CSV table of C-alpha atoms and ligand atoms in Angstrom, one decimal:
chain,number,residue,atom,x,y,z
D,88,MET,CA,44.0,203.4,-41.3
D,89,SER,CA,41.5,206.0,-41.4
D,90,VAL,CA,38.8,205.0,-38.0
D,91,THR,CA,35.6,206.2,-37.8
D,92,LEU,CA,34.2,206.6,-35.0
D,93,VAL,CA,30.3,205.0,-35.0
D,94,THR,CA,27.8,206.5,-32.3
D,95,GLY,CA,24.4,204.3,-31.4
D,96,CYS,CA,25.5,201.9,-33.9
D,97,ALA,CA,24.0,199.6,-32.3
D,98,GLY,CA,21.0,201.5,-33.6
D,99,PHE,CA,18.8,201.4,-37.0
D,100,ILE,CA,20.9,204.3,-38.8
D,101,GLY,CA,24.4,203.6,-36.9
D,102,MET,CA,23.6,199.5,-38.1
D,103,HIS,CA,24.0,200.4,-41.2
D,104,CYS,CA,26.3,202.5,-41.9
D,105,ALA,CA,28.6,201.2,-40.2
D,106,GLN,CA,27.7,197.8,-42.7
D,107,ARG,CA,28.5,200.4,-45.7
D,108,LEU,CA,31.1,201.5,-43.4
D,109,LEU,CA,32.8,198.3,-43.1
D,110,GLU,CA,31.8,197.1,-46.6
D,111,ARG,CA,33.7,199.6,-48.1
D,112,GLY,CA,36.8,197.8,-45.9
D,113,GLU,CA,37.2,201.0,-43.3
D,114,ARG,CA,38.1,200.6,-39.9
D,115,VAL,CA,34.6,201.3,-37.5
D,116,VAL,CA,35.0,201.5,-34.3
D,117,GLY,CA,31.7,201.6,-32.8
D,118,ILE,CA,29.4,202.5,-30.3
D,119,ASP,CA,26.2,202.3,-28.0
D,120,ASN,CA,25.0,202.4,-24.4
D,121,LEU,CA,22.7,199.9,-25.0
D,122,ASN,CA,19.6,201.5,-24.1
D,123,ALA,CA,15.7,199.6,-23.5
D,124,TYR,CA,13.7,201.9,-24.7
D,125,TYR,CA,12.8,199.5,-27.6
D,126,ASP,CA,13.9,195.7,-28.0
D,127,VAL,CA,17.3,195.2,-27.0
D,128,GLY,CA,17.2,191.9,-28.4
D,129,LEU,CA,17.5,193.5,-32.0
D,130,LYS,CA,20.2,195.1,-31.3
D,131,HIS,CA,21.8,193.4,-30.2
D,132,ALA,CA,20.3,190.9,-33.2
D,133,ARG,CA,21.6,194.2,-35.5
D,134,LEU,CA,25.4,194.0,-33.7
D,135,GLY,CA,25.5,190.4,-34.0
D,136,ARG,CA,25.7,191.6,-38.5
D,137,LEU,CA,28.3,193.2,-37.6
D,138,HIS,CA,30.6,191.7,-36.1
D,139,GLY,CA,32.7,189.0,-37.7
D,140,GLN,CA,32.4,192.0,-40.9
D,141,GLY,CA,35.7,193.5,-41.2
D,142,ASP,CA,37.6,195.2,-39.1
D,143,PHE,CA,34.6,196.5,-36.5
D,144,THR,CA,35.2,197.0,-32.6
D,145,PHE,CA,32.1,197.8,-29.9
D,146,GLU,CA,32.2,198.8,-26.7
D,147,GLN,CA,28.7,199.7,-24.1
D,148,ILE,CA,29.0,203.6,-23.6
D,149,ASP,CA,27.4,206.2,-22.7
D,150,VAL,CA,27.7,209.6,-24.8
D,151,ALA,CA,26.5,210.8,-21.2
D,152,ASP,CA,29.2,209.7,-19.5
D,153,ARG,CA,32.4,212.6,-19.8
D,154,ASP,CA,34.7,210.4,-18.3
D,155,ALA,CA,34.0,207.3,-20.3
D,156,MET,CA,34.6,209.7,-24.4
D,157,HIS,CA,37.5,210.9,-22.6
D,158,ALA,CA,38.9,208.4,-22.2
D,159,LEU,CA,37.1,206.6,-25.6
D,160,PHE,CA,38.6,209.5,-27.6
D,161,ALA,CA,41.9,209.3,-26.2
D,162,ARG,CA,42.0,206.3,-26.7
D,163,VAL,CA,40.8,205.4,-30.4
D,164,ARG,CA,41.9,208.4,-31.6
D,165,PRO,CA,39.1,209.4,-34.2
D,166,HIS,CA,39.8,210.4,-37.8
D,167,ARG,CA,35.4,211.2,-38.2
D,168,VAL,CA,32.7,210.9,-36.0
D,169,LEU,CA,29.3,210.0,-36.9
D,170,HIS,CA,27.0,210.1,-34.0
D,171,LEU,CA,23.8,209.1,-34.2
D,172,ALA,CA,23.5,207.9,-30.8
D,173,ALA,CA,20.9,210.4,-29.3
D,174,GLN,CA,17.7,209.4,-27.6
D,175,ALA,CA,15.3,209.8,-29.8
D,176,GLY,CA,11.2,209.4,-30.8
D,177,VAL,CA,9.1,213.1,-30.0
D,178,ARG,CA,6.0,211.1,-28.1
D,179,TYR,CA,8.8,209.6,-25.5
D,180,SER,CA,10.7,213.2,-25.1
D,181,ILE,CA,7.2,214.3,-23.5
D,182,ASP,CA,6.6,211.4,-20.7
D,183,GLN,CA,10.4,211.3,-20.0
D,184,PRO,CA,12.3,214.8,-20.9
D,185,ASP,CA,15.5,213.7,-18.3
D,186,ASP,CA,16.7,210.5,-21.1
D,187,TYR,CA,16.9,213.8,-23.9
D,188,THR,CA,18.9,215.9,-21.3
D,189,ASP,CA,21.3,213.4,-20.4
D,190,SER,CA,22.0,211.4,-24.7
D,191,ASN,CA,20.9,214.9,-26.6
D,192,LEU,CA,22.9,217.5,-24.7
D,193,LEU,CA,25.6,216.2,-22.3
D,194,GLY,CA,25.9,214.3,-24.5
D,195,PHE,CA,26.3,215.9,-27.2
D,196,GLY,CA,28.3,218.1,-25.4
D,197,ASN,CA,31.2,215.1,-24.4
D,198,ILE,CA,31.3,214.5,-28.2
D,199,LEU,CA,32.1,217.8,-29.9
D,200,GLN,CA,34.5,217.9,-26.6
D,201,GLY,CA,36.0,214.3,-27.8
D,202,CYS,CA,36.3,215.9,-31.3
D,203,ARG,CA,38.0,219.0,-30.5
D,204,ALA,CA,40.4,217.7,-28.0
D,205,GLN,CA,42.0,214.5,-31.3
D,206,GLN,CA,40.6,217.7,-34.3
D,207,VAL,CA,39.0,215.3,-35.7
D,208,GLU,CA,38.4,215.2,-39.8
D,209,HIS,CA,35.1,216.0,-40.3
D,210,LEU,CA,31.7,215.2,-37.7
D,211,VAL,CA,28.2,214.5,-39.0
D,212,PHE,CA,26.2,214.5,-36.4
D,213,ALA,CA,21.7,213.2,-36.8
D,214,SER,CA,19.4,216.8,-36.7
D,215,SER,CA,16.1,215.7,-37.4
D,216,SER,CA,13.3,217.7,-39.7
D,217,SER,CA,11.3,218.7,-35.8
D,218,VAL,CA,13.8,221.2,-36.0
D,219,TYR,CA,11.3,223.1,-38.4
D,220,GLY,CA,8.1,222.7,-35.5
D,221,GLY,CA,4.2,223.3,-35.9
D,222,ASN,CA,3.9,226.6,-39.0
D,223,ALA,CA,7.4,226.9,-41.1
D,224,LYS,CA,6.1,226.7,-44.7
D,225,LEU,CA,7.0,224.0,-47.0
D,226,PRO,CA,8.4,222.1,-48.3
D,227,PHE,CA,11.2,222.8,-45.2
D,228,SER,CA,14.5,224.4,-47.0
D,229,GLU,CA,17.2,225.3,-45.0
D,230,ARG,CA,17.8,228.6,-45.4
D,231,ASP,CA,14.2,229.2,-43.2
D,232,ALA,CA,15.1,229.7,-39.3
D,233,VAL,CA,14.5,226.7,-36.6
D,234,ASP,CA,13.4,228.9,-34.1
D,235,HIS,CA,10.3,226.9,-32.8
D,236,PRO,CA,10.3,223.3,-32.0
D,237,VAL,CA,6.9,222.3,-30.6
D,238,SER,CA,8.9,218.6,-28.6
D,239,TYR,CA,11.4,218.5,-26.5
D,240,TYR,CA,13.3,216.0,-29.1
D,241,ALA,CA,13.0,218.6,-31.4
D,242,ALA,CA,14.6,221.3,-28.8
D,243,THR,CA,18.0,219.0,-27.9
D,244,LYS,CA,18.2,218.4,-31.9
D,245,LYS,CA,18.2,222.4,-32.3
D,246,ALA,CA,20.2,222.9,-29.8
D,247,ASN,CA,22.8,220.3,-31.4
D,248,GLU,CA,23.1,221.9,-34.3
D,249,VAL,CA,23.4,225.2,-32.2
D,250,MET,CA,26.6,223.3,-30.2
D,251,ALA,CA,27.8,222.5,-33.0
D,252,HIS,CA,27.7,226.0,-35.2
D,253,ALA,CA,30.2,227.5,-31.8
D,254,TYR,CA,32.4,225.3,-32.0
D,255,ALA,CA,32.6,224.4,-36.0
D,256,HIS,CA,33.7,228.1,-35.8
D,257,LEU,CA,35.8,228.2,-32.0
D,258,TYR,CA,38.6,225.4,-33.0
D,259,GLY,CA,37.9,225.1,-36.8
D,260,ILE,CA,36.2,221.7,-36.5
D,261,PRO,CA,34.8,220.2,-39.7
D,262,THR,CA,31.3,219.7,-38.9
D,263,THR,CA,28.4,219.0,-40.7
D,264,GLY,CA,23.8,218.3,-39.4
D,265,LEU,CA,22.0,215.5,-42.0
D,266,ARG,CA,17.9,216.4,-40.8
D,267,PHE,CA,16.6,213.2,-41.4
D,268,PHE,CA,12.8,213.4,-42.4
D,269,THR,CA,11.2,210.1,-40.9
D,270,VAL,CA,13.5,206.8,-41.7
D,271,TYR,CA,12.5,203.4,-42.7
D,272,GLY,CA,12.8,200.1,-44.3
D,273,PRO,CA,15.0,196.7,-43.0
D,274,TRP,CA,15.3,196.8,-39.2
D,275,GLY,CA,14.1,199.3,-38.7
D,276,ARG,CA,13.1,200.5,-35.3
D,277,PRO,CA,10.0,199.1,-33.5
D,278,ASP,CA,8.4,202.3,-31.6
D,279,MET,CA,8.3,203.9,-35.0
D,280,ALA,CA,4.7,203.9,-37.1
D,281,LEU,CA,5.9,201.1,-40.3
D,282,PHE,CA,6.8,198.7,-37.7
D,283,LYS,CA,3.8,199.3,-34.7
D,284,PHE,CA,1.0,198.5,-37.7
D,285,THR,CA,3.4,195.4,-39.3
D,286,ARG,CA,3.1,193.6,-35.5
D,287,ALA,CA,-0.3,194.6,-35.0
D,288,MET,CA,-1.8,194.4,-38.3
D,289,LEU,CA,0.0,190.0,-38.7
D,290,ALA,CA,-1.4,189.7,-34.9
D,291,GLY,CA,-4.8,190.3,-36.4
D,292,GLU,CA,-5.5,194.1,-34.4
D,293,THR,CA,-6.5,197.4,-34.4
D,294,ILE,CA,-3.4,199.7,-35.2
D,295,ASP,CA,-4.0,203.8,-34.0
D,296,VAL,CA,-4.0,206.2,-36.9
D,297,TYR,CA,-3.1,209.8,-35.6
D,298,GLY,CA,-4.1,212.8,-36.8
D,299,GLU,CA,-7.0,210.8,-39.0
D,300,GLY,CA,-4.8,209.3,-41.4
D,301,GLN,CA,-4.4,213.3,-42.6
D,302,LEU,CA,-0.5,213.2,-41.8
D,303,VAL,CA,2.4,214.1,-43.8
D,304,ARG,CA,5.5,212.0,-44.7
D,305,ASP,CA,8.8,213.1,-46.0
D,306,PHE,CA,8.9,209.7,-45.5
D,307,THR,CA,13.1,208.1,-46.4
D,308,TYR,CA,14.0,204.7,-47.2
D,309,ILE,CA,16.9,203.4,-45.3
D,310,ASP,CA,19.4,202.9,-47.8
D,311,ASP,CA,18.9,206.0,-49.5
D,312,ILE,CA,20.0,207.8,-45.9
D,313,VAL,CA,22.8,205.3,-45.8
D,314,GLU,CA,23.9,206.8,-49.7
D,315,GLY,CA,24.1,210.5,-47.7
D,316,VAL,CA,25.5,210.4,-45.1
D,317,LEU,CA,28.4,208.5,-46.8
D,318,ARG,CA,29.3,210.9,-49.5
D,319,VAL,CA,28.1,213.7,-46.9
D,320,LEU,CA,31.3,212.3,-44.4
D,321,ASP,CA,33.2,212.0,-47.5
D,322,LYS,CA,32.9,215.6,-48.0
D,323,PRO,CA,34.0,217.8,-44.8
D,324,ALA,CA,32.3,221.0,-44.4
D,325,THR,CA,35.2,223.7,-45.8
D,326,PRO,CA,34.5,227.8,-44.9
D,327,ASP,CA,33.2,228.7,-47.2
D,328,ALA,CA,30.5,231.0,-47.0
D,329,ALA,CA,29.7,230.7,-51.7
D,330,PHE,CA,28.0,228.1,-50.4
D,331,ASP,CA,24.7,229.8,-48.8
D,332,PRO,CA,22.7,228.9,-46.9
D,333,LEU,CA,24.2,226.7,-44.7
D,334,SER,CA,27.7,229.7,-44.6
D,335,PRO,CA,27.2,230.9,-41.0
D,336,SER,CA,25.7,234.3,-40.0
D,337,PRO,CA,27.4,237.8,-41.1
D,338,GLY,CA,30.3,238.9,-37.9
D,339,THR,CA,30.9,234.7,-37.1
D,340,GLY,CA,33.9,234.2,-39.3
D,341,LEU,CA,34.0,231.1,-41.7
D,342,ALA,CA,33.3,227.9,-39.7
D,343,PRO,CA,33.6,225.1,-41.4
D,344,TYR,CA,30.1,223.6,-40.5
D,345,ARG,CA,27.1,222.8,-43.2
D,346,ILE,CA,23.0,222.1,-42.3
D,347,PHE,CA,21.6,219.6,-44.8
D,348,ASN,CA,18.1,218.9,-45.6
D,349,ILE,CA,18.3,214.1,-46.5
D,350,GLY,CA,14.3,213.7,-47.2
D,351,ASN,CA,12.8,211.9,-50.2
D,352,SER,CA,11.5,214.9,-50.8
D,353,ALA,CA,7.9,212.7,-52.2
D,354,PRO,CA,5.1,214.1,-49.4
D,355,THR,CA,3.5,211.2,-48.0
D,356,LEU,CA,0.5,211.4,-46.8
D,357,LEU,CA,-0.1,208.8,-43.5
D,358,MET,CA,-3.2,206.0,-45.2
D,359,ASP,CA,-1.4,206.4,-48.5
D,360,TYR,CA,1.7,205.4,-46.4
D,361,ILE,CA,-0.6,202.5,-44.9
D,362,HIS,CA,-1.9,201.5,-48.1
D,363,ALA,CA,1.1,200.2,-49.2
D,364,LEU,CA,1.6,198.6,-46.2
D,365,GLU,CA,-2.3,196.5,-47.1
D,366,GLU,CA,-0.8,196.4,-50.2
D,367,ALA,CA,1.9,194.5,-49.3
D,368,LEU,CA,0.9,192.1,-46.5
D,369,GLY,CA,-1.8,192.3,-48.7
D,370,MET,CA,-4.3,192.6,-45.7
D,371,VAL,CA,-6.7,195.3,-44.9
D,372,ALA,CA,-5.9,196.9,-41.6
D,373,LEU,CA,-8.6,197.2,-38.9
D,374,LYS,CA,-7.7,201.3,-38.3
D,375,ARG,CA,-8.3,203.2,-34.6
D,376,MET,CA,-8.7,206.9,-35.8
D,377,LEU,CA,-7.0,209.4,-34.1
D,378,PRO,CA,-5.7,212.9,-33.4
D,379,LEU,CA,-2.7,214.7,-33.9
D,380,GLN,CA,-1.1,213.7,-30.4
D,381,PRO,CA,0.9,216.7,-28.5
D,382,GLY,CA,4.3,217.2,-30.0
D,383,ASP,CA,4.1,216.2,-33.3
D,384,MET,CA,4.2,217.9,-36.4
D,385,HIS,CA,1.0,217.7,-38.7
D,386,SER,CA,3.3,217.1,-42.4
D,387,THR,CA,7.3,217.6,-43.3
D,388,ALA,CA,8.9,218.0,-47.1
D,389,ALA,CA,12.2,217.6,-47.6
D,390,ASP,CA,13.5,220.9,-50.4
D,391,MET,CA,16.8,218.3,-51.2
D,392,ALA,CA,18.4,221.5,-53.4
D,393,ALA,CA,21.5,222.3,-50.9
D,394,LEU,CA,22.3,218.4,-50.8
D,395,ALA,CA,22.0,217.8,-53.8
D,396,SER,CA,24.4,220.3,-55.5
D,397,TRP,CA,26.9,219.3,-52.1
D,398,VAL,CA,26.7,215.6,-53.1
D,399,GLY,CA,25.3,215.1,-56.4
D,400,PHE,CA,22.8,212.7,-54.7
D,401,ALA,CA,19.2,213.2,-53.4
D,402,PRO,CA,17.0,210.4,-52.1
D,403,HIS,CA,14.1,208.5,-54.6
D,404,THR,CA,13.5,205.0,-53.4
D,405,PRO,CA,9.1,205.0,-53.5
D,406,VAL,CA,7.2,204.7,-50.4
D,407,ARG,CA,5.8,201.5,-51.9
D,408,ASP,CA,8.8,199.9,-52.4
D,409,GLY,CA,10.3,200.7,-49.6
D,410,VAL,CA,7.4,199.5,-47.4
D,411,ALA,CA,7.7,196.0,-49.8
D,412,ARG,CA,11.3,195.6,-48.1
D,413,PHE,CA,10.2,196.0,-45.0
D,414,VAL,CA,7.6,193.9,-44.9
D,415,HIS,CA,10.5,191.4,-46.3
D,416,TRP,CA,12.4,192.0,-43.6
D,417,TYR,CA,9.6,191.5,-41.1
D,418,LYS,CA,7.9,188.3,-41.5
D,419,ASP,CA,12.2,187.0,-42.2
D,420,PHE,CA,13.1,188.3,-38.8
D,421,TYR,CA,10.1,187.4,-37.1
D,422,PRO,CA,8.7,184.5,-38.7
D,423,SER,CA,4.9,184.0,-37.7
Z,203,LIG,P1,17.5,204.3,-33.1
Z,203,LIG,O1,17.3,204.5,-31.8
Z,203,LIG,O2,17.3,203.0,-33.3
Z,203,LIG,O3,19.8,204.7,-32.5
Z,203,LIG,C1,20.1,205.3,-31.8
Z,203,LIG,C2,20.6,204.0,-30.7
Z,203,LIG,O4,21.4,205.0,-30.3
Z,203,LIG,C3,20.4,203.0,-30.3
Z,203,LIG,O5,20.8,201.8,-30.7
Z,203,LIG,C4,20.3,203.5,-28.7
Z,203,LIG,O6,20.8,202.2,-28.0
Z,203,LIG,C5,22.0,204.2,-28.8
Z,203,LIG,N1,22.0,204.9,-27.7
Z,203,LIG,C6,20.8,206.6,-26.5
Z,203,LIG,N2,21.6,206.6,-26.0
Z,203,LIG,C7,22.2,206.3,-26.2
Z,203,LIG,C8,23.9,207.6,-24.8
Z,203,LIG,N3,23.7,208.2,-24.4
Z,203,LIG,N4,24.7,206.5,-25.5
Z,203,LIG,C9,24.9,206.1,-26.0
Z,203,LIG,N5,24.4,205.3,-27.1
Z,203,LIG,C10,22.9,205.3,-27.2
Z,203,LIG,O7,17.6,205.7,-34.1
Z,203,LIG,P2,17.3,205.5,-35.6
Z,203,LIG,O8,16.6,205.8,-36.3
Z,203,LIG,O9,18.4,204.7,-35.9
Z,203,LIG,O10,18.3,207.1,-35.2
Z,203,LIG,C11,19.6,207.9,-35.5
Z,203,LIG,C12,19.7,208.7,-35.9
Z,203,LIG,O11,18.5,209.9,-36.2
Z,203,LIG,C13,18.9,209.6,-33.6
Z,203,LIG,O12,19.9,210.8,-33.0
Z,203,LIG,C14,17.8,210.5,-34.2
Z,203,LIG,O13,17.0,210.9,-33.7
Z,203,LIG,C15,17.9,211.0,-35.9
Z,203,LIG,N6,16.9,210.3,-36.1
Z,203,LIG,C16,16.5,209.6,-36.8
Z,203,LIG,C17,15.2,209.7,-37.2
Z,203,LIG,C18,14.7,208.2,-38.0
Z,203,LIG,O14,13.6,208.5,-38.9
Z,203,LIG,N7,15.0,207.5,-37.5
Z,203,LIG,C19,14.7,210.7,-37.9
Z,203,LIG,C20,15.1,212.0,-36.8
Z,203,LIG,C21,16.6,211.8,-36.6
């Protein structure tokens, strides 16, 4: 049976994707280093959902551990790799850049080496809308150059894209990078706005609203992300130059390599996101308006034409519905 290696499976997106693969009856080997960037209890709870669900095994491994990763690939011999493990977070990368160098660069190199050694059928990895930087034209298109990241996190994701292209070209590894746009939903991350706002509002505390609430994000609901990721995973990249904009630059040969945005195409003001949360919670937030933080982009918006044309799907869940579903989960998971 086909084996999918899911890295970062105790994480928000990793848990949801692994769960859907298991529901489809597939064999999943999950790894995660269970680091303490945020609540480890939540990561264990996510793993608890995966354990006992179909053909799932878990190993606690750091992707930056070269020997452990080499041994893992040799032992598991995955057919497909869904690489989601990374040090996430834009603001944290200002304070702790070394974590990003280790997990996102060294770790990514180990993933590429493993995929090469096992000649995997498809590597799908997480990139980010942050690669577009501060001055990119909206909506963001994969055709545009992404040479000006404004955070170290974004720089590591851009580096992943070019590292992956080189391996796809040199070793013929079918590879797809997905640029996620602010993913939210049940089992979401405690370091992200929706979780922080909900926790603070229920505790009667003031919420910090960056960019004076005028930030715009293409908030994308987790179930849409999972649908898109799995459709992509099922359709390996091909060396097909006809499918622009994802074919390589002239002179490099035709690598089986693709990059896609995966966003909601419904850019939303941070203040409107907060209003959706206020509506779902039935209360008004106490707000402290603050300026844009270093490393933050003012606006993100995804052009979804390329992904829709490749897999026939694009995210569509309205923010109001997704936020309500998050609140429902939160109140269930953290009963007051
Ligand atoms: P997450 O932090 O919940 O999940 C990442 C998981 O990877 C965590 O469980 C963490 O313990 C694990 N991990 C981190 N470093 C590791 C290492 N060195 N070795 C092994 N495991 C390690 O984050 P997420 O929101 O699920 O994001 C998944 C991927 O998508 C990440 O690559 C992230 O950068 C990317 N991404 C997420 C968003 C978003 O809005 N959630 C947006 C853009 C990109």
